[in-house]
């Protein structure tokens, strides 16, 4: 083939797909709040993002996937635990430019789905001969500018291995191979079914007899979800976990939800409770209930969601626990956010003489305020108590069970002083009935990014704790650097605590080395080494993981 024809052929192969497909645009935002393993960003539907989209850092590494989304914000889970994510971390998404479609002037026929360049989809409704007047003539159909393609997969699968070498005379060595799968399949066979899988396998091998009995497989979720915007109902079946009623936990069964109006849904759920120890199916423990859910995005800067649910747990048909669950979530722009969840026990069993007929069994309140962009202030109140299960806990003495959790306040401050410098501070005080001494926890952190423009990051963290019996403190110092496809970090930690009554001290120090390398955009390898030493402890730990990210 002549050289000129070869060049023409290569141009056609590489550039024709980009001509045939709509060009994506880049939407940029940042992480606005972090709670446990959940991340909130200011990228929402108005920017063209959709549930299941992947968010990348400025190095174009995938770090988050959108689990749920509103007009101005999104709730995400991490897909790359090796890359550190903080409040203020810059993220970006690749979405399609907005596409508009004029509505019919007389009526919209049922269930019309228009495919735009095989990627953007517009649902034009399912209304049968509904006339439009001047008030609705300019109303556009529901638009998803970056809708999911059929059979699109996100998540990751990984093979893991943990090796522990005990350097003391006890020689308590062990090995722990494992695997995990976190998988989401969207629009199976171009239908409205999604598949969610979240499971972990881990097996411990050791010479010690006590480690022979363990629970290698834990399945947290494996569910099939139907969610068609053209019909007023949706459902899920399998091992289900629903964020709408997350206070109920996971269960083996199903959830059915029906949309009453624009902002109101009602639902019912039922199934069996997985075993608390090993997550195996347990047919003797059943769970069920119903709920009302309200969601209103009143304006681009104001949203509110609320759920009221009644749930019951039963053992072989007998009442184990019945309660109301309340959850509220509200935000005003990116400055003010509030969350509240509570459980109210309803005791109507003959075995509930030791309990009140109605009692508050759980309360958690969180408020977050961002007066200006660099500063975030959070205050929370946690009033958890032990929940007595009438059938499951009958053998537990009251004197042991009534040793309640501590309750109290916590405050957090995050200040991004400059683009490179961030400071955090956290303080909490917790009390317990019958104990005159409170528990105090205080911590602080200093983070400096891109030191002298070398892409080296530095962090220093300090922690203090005072309880009725002990005093403790810890200090850590870390360095990290992101190369093009390689991430390296090292951390030194020292930990010290004291038994107040005995006057004895214990000290432990460790140094860790971690790294990850991206062979491709989807295949990653991660490795870590930790050396620990202290009183009655000398050990080495080695961790390795090979993961494939969809």
Short mmCIF file of C-alpha atoms in Angstrom, two decimals:
data_model
loop_
_atom_site.label_atom_id
_atom_site.label_comp_id
_atom_site.label_asym_id
_atom_site.label_seq_id
_atom_site.Cartn_x
_atom_site.Cartn_y
_atom_site.Cartn_z
CA UNK A 1 0.00 0.00 0.00
CA UNK A 2 1.44 3.42 -0.93
CA UNK A 3 2.57 5.56 1.99
CA UNK A 4 -0.02 8.25 1.22
CA UNK A 5 -2.85 5.69 1.36
CA UNK A 6 -1.55 4.36 4.67
CA UNK A 7 -1.69 7.85 6.17
CA UNK A 8 -5.22 8.35 4.85
CA UNK A 9 -6.29 5.00 6.31
CA UNK A 10 -4.86 5.88 9.74
CA UNK A 11 -6.60 9.25 9.70
CA UNK A 12 -9.93 7.58 8.95
CA UNK A 13 -9.47 4.94 11.68
CA UNK A 14 -8.49 7.38 14.41
CA UNK A 15 -10.62 10.41 13.63
CA UNK A 16 -13.82 9.00 12.14
CA UNK A 17 -15.13 7.83 15.57
CA UNK A 18 -14.69 11.34 16.96
CA UNK A 19 -16.67 12.79 14.06
CA UNK A 20 -19.48 10.25 14.41
CA UNK A 21 -19.89 10.83 18.14
CA UNK A 22 -20.92 14.04 19.90
CA UNK A 23 -17.97 15.77 21.56
CA UNK A 24 -17.93 15.77 25.34
CA UNK A 25 -17.37 18.81 27.49
CA UNK A 26 -15.44 18.93 30.74
CA UNK A 27 -17.30 19.96 33.89
CA UNK A 28 -15.16 20.93 36.87
CA UNK A 29 -16.02 21.02 40.56
CA UNK A 30 -14.67 20.06 43.95
CA UNK A 31 -15.32 17.83 46.96
CA UNK A 32 -17.44 19.87 49.38
CA UNK A 33 -17.96 17.39 52.24
CA UNK A 34 -16.68 14.02 53.44
CA UNK A 35 -18.52 11.64 55.79
CA UNK A 36 -16.92 8.24 56.41
CA UNK A 37 -16.48 6.66 52.98
CA UNK A 38 -18.96 9.02 51.30
CA UNK A 39 -18.02 12.11 49.31
CA UNK A 40 -20.18 15.06 48.25
CA UNK A 41 -19.32 17.31 45.30
CA UNK A 42 -20.85 20.44 43.75
CA UNK A 43 -21.28 18.76 40.35
CA UNK A 44 -24.99 18.12 39.71
CA UNK A 45 -27.57 17.50 37.01
CA UNK A 46 -27.51 21.13 35.93
CA UNK A 47 -23.91 20.58 34.80
CA UNK A 48 -24.95 17.58 32.68
CA UNK A 49 -23.77 14.84 35.06
CA UNK A 50 -25.81 11.71 35.79
CA UNK A 51 -25.88 8.85 38.26
CA UNK A 52 -23.04 6.42 37.55
CA UNK A 53 -20.71 8.99 35.97
CA UNK A 54 -17.04 8.78 36.92
CA UNK A 55 -15.25 11.81 38.37
CA UNK A 56 -11.53 12.32 37.76
CA UNK A 57 -8.86 14.33 39.55
CA UNK A 58 -6.74 16.92 37.76
CA UNK A 59 -4.30 14.15 36.77
CA UNK A 60 -7.20 12.46 34.94
CA UNK A 61 -7.21 9.54 37.38
CA UNK A 62 -10.67 8.09 38.19
CA UNK A 63 -11.36 8.65 41.89
CA UNK A 64 -15.14 8.84 42.42
CA UNK A 65 -18.37 7.47 40.94
CA UNK A 66 -21.73 9.23 41.39
CA UNK A 67 -24.19 7.13 43.42
CA UNK A 68 -27.00 9.71 43.59
CA UNK A 69 -27.35 13.22 42.23
CA UNK A 70 -29.42 16.38 42.57
CA UNK A 71 -29.45 19.54 40.48
CA UNK A 72 -26.50 21.18 42.23
CA UNK A 73 -24.64 18.36 44.00
CA UNK A 74 -23.81 14.67 43.94
CA UNK A 75 -23.19 11.87 46.42
CA UNK A 76 -20.21 9.71 45.47
CA UNK A 77 -18.23 6.62 46.45
CA UNK A 78 -14.52 6.21 45.89
CA UNK A 79 -13.17 3.94 43.16
CA UNK A 80 -9.50 4.58 43.93
CA UNK A 81 -8.79 4.28 47.65
CA UNK A 82 -5.07 4.75 47.04
CA UNK A 83 -5.49 8.41 46.03
CA UNK A 84 -6.14 10.68 49.01
CA UNK A 85 -9.30 12.78 48.71
CA UNK A 86 -9.87 15.84 50.90
CA UNK A 87 -12.44 18.60 51.13
CA UNK A 88 -11.55 20.96 48.31
CA UNK A 89 -10.04 18.28 46.05
CA UNK A 90 -10.70 19.31 42.45
CA UNK A 91 -12.73 16.87 40.34
CA UNK A 92 -14.03 16.87 36.79
CA UNK A 93 -16.48 14.89 34.67
CA UNK A 94 -16.83 14.40 30.93
CA UNK A 95 -20.44 14.95 29.81
CA UNK A 96 -22.30 15.56 26.60
CA UNK A 97 -23.44 19.08 25.69
CA UNK A 98 -27.11 19.77 26.38
CA UNK A 99 -29.61 18.71 23.72
CA UNK A 100 -33.12 20.21 23.58
CA UNK A 101 -36.32 19.06 21.93
CA UNK A 102 -39.51 21.01 21.32
CA UNK A 103 -42.67 19.45 22.80
CA UNK A 104 -45.73 18.64 20.77
CA UNK A 105 -48.27 21.46 20.47
CA UNK A 106 -51.28 19.16 20.88
CA UNK A 107 -50.28 16.14 22.93
CA UNK A 108 -47.39 13.83 23.63
CA UNK A 109 -47.94 10.20 22.73
CA UNK A 110 -46.83 7.44 25.05
CA UNK A 111 -43.33 6.22 25.80
CA UNK A 112 -41.31 7.89 23.04
CA UNK A 113 -37.58 7.65 23.50
CA UNK A 114 -35.39 9.53 21.06
CA UNK A 115 -31.81 8.40 20.65
CA UNK A 116 -29.41 11.28 20.02
CA UNK A 117 -26.13 10.05 18.54
CA UNK A 118 -26.52 6.77 20.48
CA UNK A 119 -25.47 8.48 23.71
CA UNK A 120 -27.86 11.24 24.80
CA UNK A 121 -31.46 10.20 25.50
CA UNK A 122 -34.56 12.32 25.91
CA UNK A 123 -37.66 10.92 27.52
CA UNK A 124 -40.69 12.68 26.06
CA UNK A 125 -43.20 11.32 28.58
CA UNK A 126 -46.05 8.83 28.60
CA UNK A 127 -49.05 11.11 28.60
CA UNK A 128 -52.11 10.04 26.61
CA UNK A 129 -53.65 12.95 24.68
CA UNK A 130 -52.97 15.63 27.28
CA UNK A 131 -53.63 19.04 25.74
CA UNK A 132 -51.15 21.85 26.17
CA UNK A 133 -52.16 25.43 26.73
CA UNK A 134 -50.21 28.67 26.85
CA UNK A 135 -48.92 27.87 30.36
CA UNK A 136 -47.30 24.63 29.24
CA UNK A 137 -46.36 25.43 25.66
CA UNK A 138 -42.75 26.19 26.61
CA UNK A 139 -42.30 23.22 28.94
CA UNK A 140 -39.58 20.91 27.64
CA UNK A 141 -39.52 17.16 28.22
CA UNK A 142 -37.28 15.62 30.83
CA UNK A 143 -33.70 15.78 29.55
CA UNK A 144 -30.66 13.73 30.46
CA UNK A 145 -27.70 15.13 28.60
CA UNK A 146 -25.32 12.32 29.56
CA UNK A 147 -27.58 9.31 29.98
CA UNK A 148 -26.20 5.85 30.54
CA UNK A 149 -25.66 3.59 27.57
CA UNK A 150 -26.99 0.05 27.63
CA UNK A 151 -24.94 -2.49 29.61
CA UNK A 152 -22.55 0.16 30.89
CA UNK A 153 -20.48 -1.11 33.80
CA UNK A 154 -18.78 0.75 36.64
CA UNK A 155 -17.00 -0.38 39.79
CA UNK A 156 -14.03 -2.64 40.34
CA UNK A 157 -12.90 -6.18 41.08
CA UNK A 158 -9.70 -6.89 43.00
CA UNK A 159 -7.48 -9.68 44.29
CA UNK A 160 -5.84 -8.93 47.65
CA UNK A 161 -3.26 -10.48 49.95
CA UNK A 162 -2.23 -9.55 53.49
CA UNK A 163 0.78 -11.18 55.19
CA UNK A 164 1.63 -10.59 58.85
CA UNK A 165 5.02 -11.59 60.28
CA UNK A 166 5.19 -11.66 64.09
CA UNK A 167 8.81 -11.10 65.17
CA UNK A 168 8.20 -12.01 68.83
CA UNK A 169 8.52 -15.46 70.38
CA UNK A 170 4.79 -16.08 69.97
CA UNK A 171 5.27 -16.26 66.20
CA UNK A 172 1.61 -15.50 65.51
CA UNK A 173 2.06 -15.26 61.75
CA UNK A 174 -0.90 -15.37 59.40
CA UNK A 175 -1.79 -14.93 55.75
CA UNK A 176 -5.06 -13.50 54.48
CA UNK A 177 -5.83 -13.79 50.76
CA UNK A 178 -8.99 -12.08 49.62
CA UNK A 179 -11.04 -10.69 46.79
CA UNK A 180 -13.71 -8.06 46.41
CA UNK A 181 -16.23 -7.03 43.81
CA UNK A 182 -18.06 -3.73 43.63
CA UNK A 183 -20.05 -3.77 40.43
CA UNK A 184 -22.84 -1.68 38.88
CA UNK A 185 -24.37 -2.63 35.52
CA UNK A 186 -26.71 0.02 34.10
CA UNK A 187 -29.62 -0.54 31.70
CA UNK A 188 -29.15 -4.27 31.13
CA UNK A 189 -29.95 -5.15 27.51
CA UNK A 190 -31.10 -1.54 26.99
CA UNK A 191 -33.94 -2.05 29.47
CA UNK A 192 -34.46 -0.17 32.71
CA UNK A 193 -32.85 -2.82 34.93
CA UNK A 194 -29.66 -2.12 36.90
CA UNK A 195 -27.55 -4.70 38.73
CA UNK A 196 -25.67 -3.85 41.95
CA UNK A 197 -23.12 -6.21 43.52
CA UNK A 198 -20.98 -5.53 46.61
CA UNK A 199 -19.20 -8.53 48.13
CA UNK A 200 -15.93 -9.45 49.82
CA UNK A 201 -14.05 -12.71 50.30
CA UNK A 202 -11.29 -13.10 52.87
CA UNK A 203 -9.76 -16.28 54.32
CA UNK A 204 -7.29 -16.43 57.22
CA UNK A 205 -4.55 -19.07 57.37
CA UNK A 206 -2.68 -19.38 60.66
CA UNK A 207 -1.18 -21.98 62.96
CA UNK A 208 -3.31 -20.68 65.82
CA UNK A 209 -6.42 -22.78 66.35
CA UNK A 210 -8.61 -19.78 67.19
CA UNK A 211 -8.31 -18.42 63.65
CA UNK A 212 -9.63 -21.59 62.09
CA UNK A 213 -13.27 -20.51 62.52
CA UNK A 214 -13.85 -17.40 60.43
CA UNK A 215 -16.38 -16.11 57.94
CA UNK A 216 -14.69 -15.82 54.54
CA UNK A 217 -17.56 -14.53 52.39
CA UNK A 218 -19.61 -11.43 53.12
CA UNK A 219 -22.22 -10.23 50.65
CA UNK A 220 -23.39 -6.71 51.43
CA UNK A 221 -25.56 -6.20 48.35
CA UNK A 222 -26.60 -8.10 45.25
CA UNK A 223 -29.77 -6.61 43.84
CA UNK A 224 -31.64 -6.08 40.59
CA UNK A 225 -33.27 -2.64 40.36
CA UNK A 226 -36.00 -1.52 37.95
CA UNK A 227 -36.29 2.25 37.50
CA UNK A 228 -38.15 3.49 34.42
CA UNK A 229 -38.90 7.24 34.45
CA UNK A 230 -41.86 6.67 32.14
CA UNK A 231 -43.84 4.74 34.76
CA UNK A 232 -44.74 5.80 38.32
CA UNK A 233 -43.25 2.78 40.07
CA UNK A 234 -39.87 1.18 40.70
CA UNK A 235 -38.68 -1.90 42.57
CA UNK A 236 -35.61 -3.82 43.66
CA UNK A 237 -35.06 -7.46 44.61
CA UNK A 238 -32.21 -9.50 46.07
CA UNK A 239 -29.98 -8.47 48.95
CA UNK A 240 -31.13 -4.89 48.99
CA UNK A 241 -29.73 -1.72 50.53
CA UNK A 242 -31.72 1.45 49.87
CA UNK A 243 -30.32 4.92 50.71
CA UNK A 244 -33.90 6.15 51.15
CA UNK A 245 -34.27 3.89 54.22
CA UNK A 246 -30.64 3.32 55.14
CA UNK A 247 -31.56 3.17 58.83
CA UNK A 248 -33.24 -0.17 58.12
CA UNK A 249 -30.01 -1.73 56.84
CA UNK A 250 -29.73 -4.45 54.21
CA UNK A 251 -32.06 -7.43 53.89
CA UNK A 252 -32.85 -10.34 51.56
CA UNK A 253 -36.11 -9.52 49.85
CA UNK A 254 -37.58 -6.66 47.89
CA UNK A 255 -38.61 -3.00 47.84
CA UNK A 256 -41.51 -1.53 45.88
CA UNK A 257 -41.97 2.23 45.45
CA UNK A 258 -44.83 4.16 43.85
CA UNK A 259 -44.74 7.82 42.87
CA UNK A 260 -47.89 9.62 44.05
CA UNK A 261 -46.97 13.08 42.78
CA UNK A 262 -43.98 15.13 41.71
CA UNK A 263 -42.42 15.14 45.18
CA UNK A 264 -44.06 12.20 47.01
CA UNK A 265 -43.38 8.47 46.92
CA UNK A 266 -44.68 5.65 49.07
CA UNK A 267 -42.99 2.29 49.42
CA UNK A 268 -43.08 -1.08 51.08
CA UNK A 269 -40.29 -3.55 51.78
CA UNK A 270 -39.89 -7.00 53.24
CA UNK A 271 -37.53 -9.93 53.51
CA UNK A 272 -35.18 -11.68 55.90
CA UNK A 273 -32.32 -10.29 57.97
CA UNK A 274 -28.85 -11.63 56.99
CA UNK A 275 -26.88 -13.16 59.83
CA UNK A 276 -25.07 -10.42 61.74
CA UNK A 277 -21.84 -12.44 62.09
CA UNK A 278 -21.29 -13.90 58.65
CA UNK A 279 -23.92 -12.24 56.39
CA UNK A 280 -25.39 -15.63 55.43
CA UNK A 281 -29.16 -15.86 54.77
CA UNK A 282 -31.14 -16.38 57.98
CA UNK A 283 -34.71 -17.48 57.26
CA UNK A 284 -35.76 -17.32 60.92
CA UNK A 285 -35.26 -13.53 61.13
CA UNK A 286 -37.66 -11.50 59.00
CA UNK A 287 -37.90 -7.76 58.41
CA UNK A 288 -40.53 -5.57 56.78
CA UNK A 289 -42.29 -2.23 56.77
CA UNK A 290 -43.43 0.76 54.74
CA UNK A 291 -42.32 4.32 54.19
CA UNK A 292 -43.21 7.74 52.79
CA UNK A 293 -40.51 9.71 50.98
CA UNK A 294 -40.54 13.41 50.07
CA UNK A 295 -38.06 15.11 47.76
CA UNK A 296 -38.23 18.71 46.60
CA UNK A 297 -35.65 20.78 44.78
CA UNK A 298 -37.49 24.03 45.41
CA UNK A 299 -34.93 26.12 43.55
CA UNK A 300 -31.42 25.67 42.17
CA UNK A 301 -30.09 26.61 45.61
CA UNK A 302 -32.54 24.83 47.89
CA UNK A 303 -33.38 21.15 48.28
CA UNK A 304 -35.00 18.99 50.94
CA UNK A 305 -35.58 15.24 51.23
CA UNK A 306 -37.36 13.46 54.07
CA UNK A 307 -38.34 9.89 54.88
CA UNK A 308 -40.70 8.47 57.49
CA UNK A 309 -40.66 4.67 57.76
CA UNK A 310 -42.14 2.03 60.03
CA UNK A 311 -40.09 -1.15 60.27
CA UNK A 312 -40.28 -4.37 62.21
CA UNK A 313 -37.93 -7.28 62.88
CA UNK A 314 -39.33 -10.68 63.84
CA UNK A 315 -37.89 -14.02 64.96
CA UNK A 316 -40.03 -16.97 63.89
CA UNK A 317 -43.02 -14.65 63.78
CA UNK A 318 -42.45 -13.11 67.22
CA UNK A 319 -41.67 -9.42 67.65
CA UNK A 320 -37.96 -8.72 67.96
CA UNK A 321 -38.20 -4.98 67.41
CA UNK A 322 -40.62 -2.44 65.92
CA UNK A 323 -39.76 1.20 65.37
CA UNK A 324 -40.26 4.36 63.33
CA UNK A 325 -37.33 5.70 61.35
CA UNK A 326 -37.08 9.39 60.43
CA UNK A 327 -34.49 10.88 58.08
CA UNK A 328 -34.14 14.50 56.88
CA UNK A 329 -31.59 15.98 54.48
CA UNK A 330 -31.59 19.65 53.46
CA UNK A 331 -29.20 22.04 51.72
CA UNK A 332 -29.22 25.72 50.85
CA UNK A 333 -26.77 26.17 48.01
CA UNK A 334 -23.27 25.06 48.91
CA UNK A 335 -23.15 27.08 52.12
CA UNK A 336 -25.57 25.33 54.47
CA UNK A 337 -26.31 21.62 54.90
CA UNK A 338 -28.25 19.74 57.59
CA UNK A 339 -28.93 16.05 58.23
CA UNK A 340 -30.97 14.31 60.90
CA UNK A 341 -31.86 10.68 61.55
CA UNK A 342 -33.74 9.19 64.46
CA UNK A 343 -35.32 5.93 65.56
CA UNK A 344 -38.38 5.78 67.82
CA UNK A 345 -39.08 2.38 69.35
CA UNK A 346 -42.64 1.07 69.59
CA UNK A 347 -42.96 -1.62 72.27
CA UNK A 348 -46.19 -3.61 72.15
CA UNK A 349 -44.85 -7.07 73.00
CA UNK A 350 -45.47 -8.95 76.24
CA UNK A 351 -41.69 -9.09 76.67
CA UNK A 352 -41.29 -5.31 76.63
CA UNK A 353 -42.07 -4.70 80.29
CA UNK A 354 -38.47 -3.58 80.79
CA UNK A 355 -38.99 -0.92 78.12
CA UNK A 356 -41.19 2.14 77.66
CA UNK A 357 -44.11 1.95 75.24
CA UNK A 358 -42.53 4.72 73.12
CA UNK A 359 -38.86 5.61 73.41
CA UNK A 360 -36.21 7.46 71.43
CA UNK A 361 -33.59 4.85 70.62
CA UNK A 362 -31.29 6.77 68.31
CA UNK A 363 -30.65 10.37 67.31
CA UNK A 364 -27.98 11.87 65.08
CA UNK A 365 -27.93 15.51 63.95
CA UNK A 366 -25.35 17.15 61.68
CA UNK A 367 -25.05 20.74 60.53
CA UNK A 368 -22.44 22.11 58.13
CA UNK A 369 -21.86 25.75 57.29
CA UNK A 370 -19.54 27.19 54.67
CA UNK A 371 -19.45 30.97 55.24
CA UNK A 372 -16.96 31.40 52.41
CA UNK A 373 -15.19 29.04 50.05
CA UNK A 374 -12.02 28.22 52.04
CA UNK A 375 -13.79 27.58 55.38
CA UNK A 376 -16.14 24.74 56.37
CA UNK A 377 -17.58 24.33 59.89
CA UNK A 378 -19.47 21.23 61.03
CA UNK A 379 -21.26 20.47 64.30
CA UNK A 380 -22.90 17.14 65.12
CA UNK A 381 -24.76 15.56 68.02
CA UNK A 382 -24.75 11.79 68.50
CA UNK A 383 -27.21 10.30 71.01
CA UNK A 384 -27.03 6.58 70.29
CA UNK A 385 -28.18 4.03 72.83
CA UNK A 386 -28.18 0.25 72.81
CA UNK A 387 -31.29 -1.16 71.15
CA UNK A 388 -32.69 -4.20 72.96
CA UNK A 389 -34.00 -6.94 70.65
CA UNK A 390 -36.75 -8.78 72.52
CA UNK A 391 -36.04 -12.24 71.06
CA UNK A 392 -32.38 -12.09 70.03
CA UNK A 393 -31.09 -10.62 73.33
CA UNK A 394 -33.19 -12.51 75.88
CA UNK A 395 -30.09 -14.26 77.27
CA UNK A 396 -28.13 -11.03 77.87
CA UNK A 397 -28.27 -9.73 81.48
CA UNK A 398 -29.77 -6.27 81.90
CA UNK A 399 -26.76 -5.10 83.90
CA UNK A 400 -24.50 -5.80 80.92
CA UNK A 401 -26.80 -4.55 78.19
CA UNK A 402 -27.71 -1.27 79.89
CA UNK A 403 -24.09 -0.07 79.71
CA UNK A 404 -25.03 2.56 77.14
CA UNK A 405 -22.95 4.29 74.53
CA UNK A 406 -21.55 7.69 75.29
CA UNK A 407 -23.45 10.64 73.86
CA UNK A 408 -22.23 14.09 72.99
CA UNK A 409 -21.19 16.81 70.57
CA UNK A 410 -18.49 17.03 67.95
CA UNK A 411 -17.17 20.03 66.05
CA UNK A 412 -15.02 20.08 62.91
CA UNK A 413 -13.29 22.94 61.12
CA UNK A 414 -11.63 22.72 57.71
CA UNK A 415 -9.80 25.79 56.45
CA UNK A 416 -8.19 25.87 53.02
CA UNK A 417 -5.93 28.85 53.70
CA UNK A 418 -4.42 28.82 50.21
CA UNK A 419 -4.50 26.52 47.22
CA UNK A 420 -1.59 24.67 48.81
CA UNK A 421 -2.26 24.91 52.56
CA UNK A 422 -5.15 23.34 54.51
CA UNK A 423 -5.75 23.12 58.27
CA UNK A 424 -8.26 20.88 60.07
CA UNK A 425 -9.38 20.71 63.68
CA UNK A 426 -11.85 18.42 65.43
CA UNK A 427 -13.05 18.29 69.03
CA UNK A 428 -15.70 16.23 70.79
CA UNK A 429 -17.01 15.67 74.30
CA UNK A 430 -19.11 12.63 75.20
CA UNK A 431 -20.85 11.68 78.43
CA UNK A 432 -22.47 8.54 79.79
CA UNK A 433 -25.16 8.18 82.45
CA UNK A 434 -23.68 7.21 85.82
CA UNK A 435 -20.14 8.25 84.89
CA UNK A 436 -19.00 11.66 86.25
CA UNK A 437 -16.04 11.76 83.86
CA UNK A 438 -16.54 12.77 80.25
CA UNK A 439 -14.55 11.54 77.27
CA UNK A 440 -12.65 14.20 75.32
CA UNK A 441 -11.25 13.69 71.84
CA UNK A 442 -9.24 16.37 70.03
CA UNK A 443 -7.35 16.19 66.75
CA UNK A 444 -5.73 18.49 64.23
CA UNK A 445 -4.10 18.28 60.84
CA UNK A 446 -1.86 20.36 58.62
CA UNK A 447 -1.67 19.67 54.88
CA UNK A 448 0.61 21.29 52.34
CA UNK A 449 0.23 20.39 48.67
CA UNK A 450 2.71 20.67 45.78
CA UNK A 451 5.69 21.75 47.88
CA UNK A 452 7.94 24.10 45.86
CA UNK A 453 5.99 22.97 42.76
CA UNK A 454 7.53 19.50 43.02
CA UNK A 455 4.13 17.71 43.37
CA UNK A 456 5.23 16.57 46.83
CA UNK A 457 2.50 16.67 49.50
CA UNK A 458 3.14 16.90 53.24
CA UNK A 459 0.74 16.15 56.08
CA UNK A 460 1.04 16.22 59.86
CA UNK A 461 -1.69 14.98 62.23
CA UNK A 462 -1.99 15.00 66.02
CA UNK A 463 -4.58 13.35 68.27
CA UNK A 464 -5.40 13.50 72.02
CA UNK A 465 -7.92 11.46 74.01
CA UNK A 466 -8.90 11.48 77.68
CA UNK A 467 -11.29 8.92 79.19
CA UNK A 468 -12.16 7.68 82.67
CA UNK A 469 -9.38 5.08 82.56
CA UNK A 470 -6.82 6.13 79.96
CA UNK A 471 -5.02 9.01 78.34
CA UNK A 472 -3.70 8.71 74.81
CA UNK A 473 -1.99 10.76 72.13
CA UNK A 474 -0.59 10.12 68.68
CA UNK A 475 1.45 12.00 66.11
CA UNK A 476 1.96 11.22 62.43
CA UNK A 477 3.96 12.77 59.63
CA UNK A 478 3.61 11.83 55.97
CA UNK A 479 5.04 12.52 52.53
CA UNK A 480 3.49 11.64 49.18
CA UNK A 481 4.06 12.32 45.51
CA UNK A 482 2.00 11.69 42.41
CA UNK A 483 3.96 10.87 39.26
CA UNK A 484 2.31 10.37 35.90
CA UNK A 485 1.12 6.81 36.60
CA UNK A 486 2.80 6.16 39.94
CA UNK A 487 1.79 7.25 43.44
CA UNK A 488 4.18 6.86 46.41
CA UNK A 489 3.74 7.75 50.08
CA UNK A 490 5.38 7.13 53.45
CA UNK A 491 4.07 7.83 56.95
CA UNK A 492 5.63 7.69 60.39
CA UNK A 493 3.31 7.30 63.40
CA UNK A 494 3.91 7.23 67.12
CA UNK A 495 1.19 6.30 69.61
CA UNK A 496 1.24 6.45 73.39
CA UNK A 497 -1.36 5.75 76.05
CA UNK A 498 -1.46 5.54 79.81
CA UNK A 499 -3.61 3.57 82.24
CA UNK A 500 -4.57 6.30 84.72
CA UNK A 501 -5.37 3.98 87.64
CA UNK A 502 -2.22 1.83 87.26
CA UNK A 503 0.18 4.51 86.04
CA UNK A 504 1.53 2.20 83.34
CA UNK A 505 2.50 3.46 79.90
CA UNK A 506 2.46 1.86 76.48
CA UNK A 507 4.13 3.18 73.36
CA UNK A 508 4.02 2.04 69.76
CA UNK A 509 5.58 3.42 66.60
CA UNK A 510 5.28 2.40 62.99
CA UNK A 511 6.46 3.39 59.54
CA UNK A 512 4.57 2.58 56.36
CA UNK A 513 5.44 2.69 52.67
CA UNK A 514 2.61 2.64 50.13
CA UNK A 515 2.48 2.82 46.39
CA UNK A 516 0.18 2.29 43.45
CA UNK A 517 0.81 2.05 39.73
CA UNK A 518 -1.64 2.33 36.86
CA UNK A 519 -0.71 -0.01 34.02
CA UNK A 520 -3.67 1.34 32.06
CA UNK A 521 -6.67 3.51 32.91
CA UNK A 522 -8.37 0.38 34.23
CA UNK A 523 -5.67 -1.91 35.67
CA UNK A 524 -3.98 -0.88 38.93
CA UNK A 525 -1.58 -2.54 41.33
CA UNK A 526 -1.23 -1.40 44.94
CA UNK A 527 1.31 -2.47 47.56
CA UNK A 528 2.13 -1.48 51.11
CA UNK A 529 4.57 -2.35 53.88
CA UNK A 530 4.27 -1.51 57.60
CA UNK A 531 6.87 -2.04 60.32
CA UNK A 532 5.50 -1.78 63.87
CA UNK A 533 7.30 -1.99 67.19
CA UNK A 534 6.43 -1.37 70.81
CA UNK A 535 5.85 -3.07 74.12
CA UNK A 536 4.81 -6.68 73.44
CA UNK A 537 4.67 -6.02 69.70
CA UNK A 538 7.09 -6.36 66.81
CA UNK A 539 5.61 -7.12 63.44
CA UNK A 540 5.77 -6.62 59.69
CA UNK A 541 2.71 -6.37 57.47
CA UNK A 542 2.70 -6.59 53.69
CA UNK A 543 -0.37 -5.81 51.59
CA UNK A 544 -0.83 -6.18 47.84
CA UNK A 545 -3.80 -5.68 45.52
CA UNK A 546 -4.39 -6.10 41.82
CA UNK A 547 -7.57 -4.37 40.69
CA UNK A 548 -9.50 -3.82 37.51
CA UNK A 549 -11.73 -0.76 37.37
CA UNK A 550 -14.62 -0.58 34.96
#
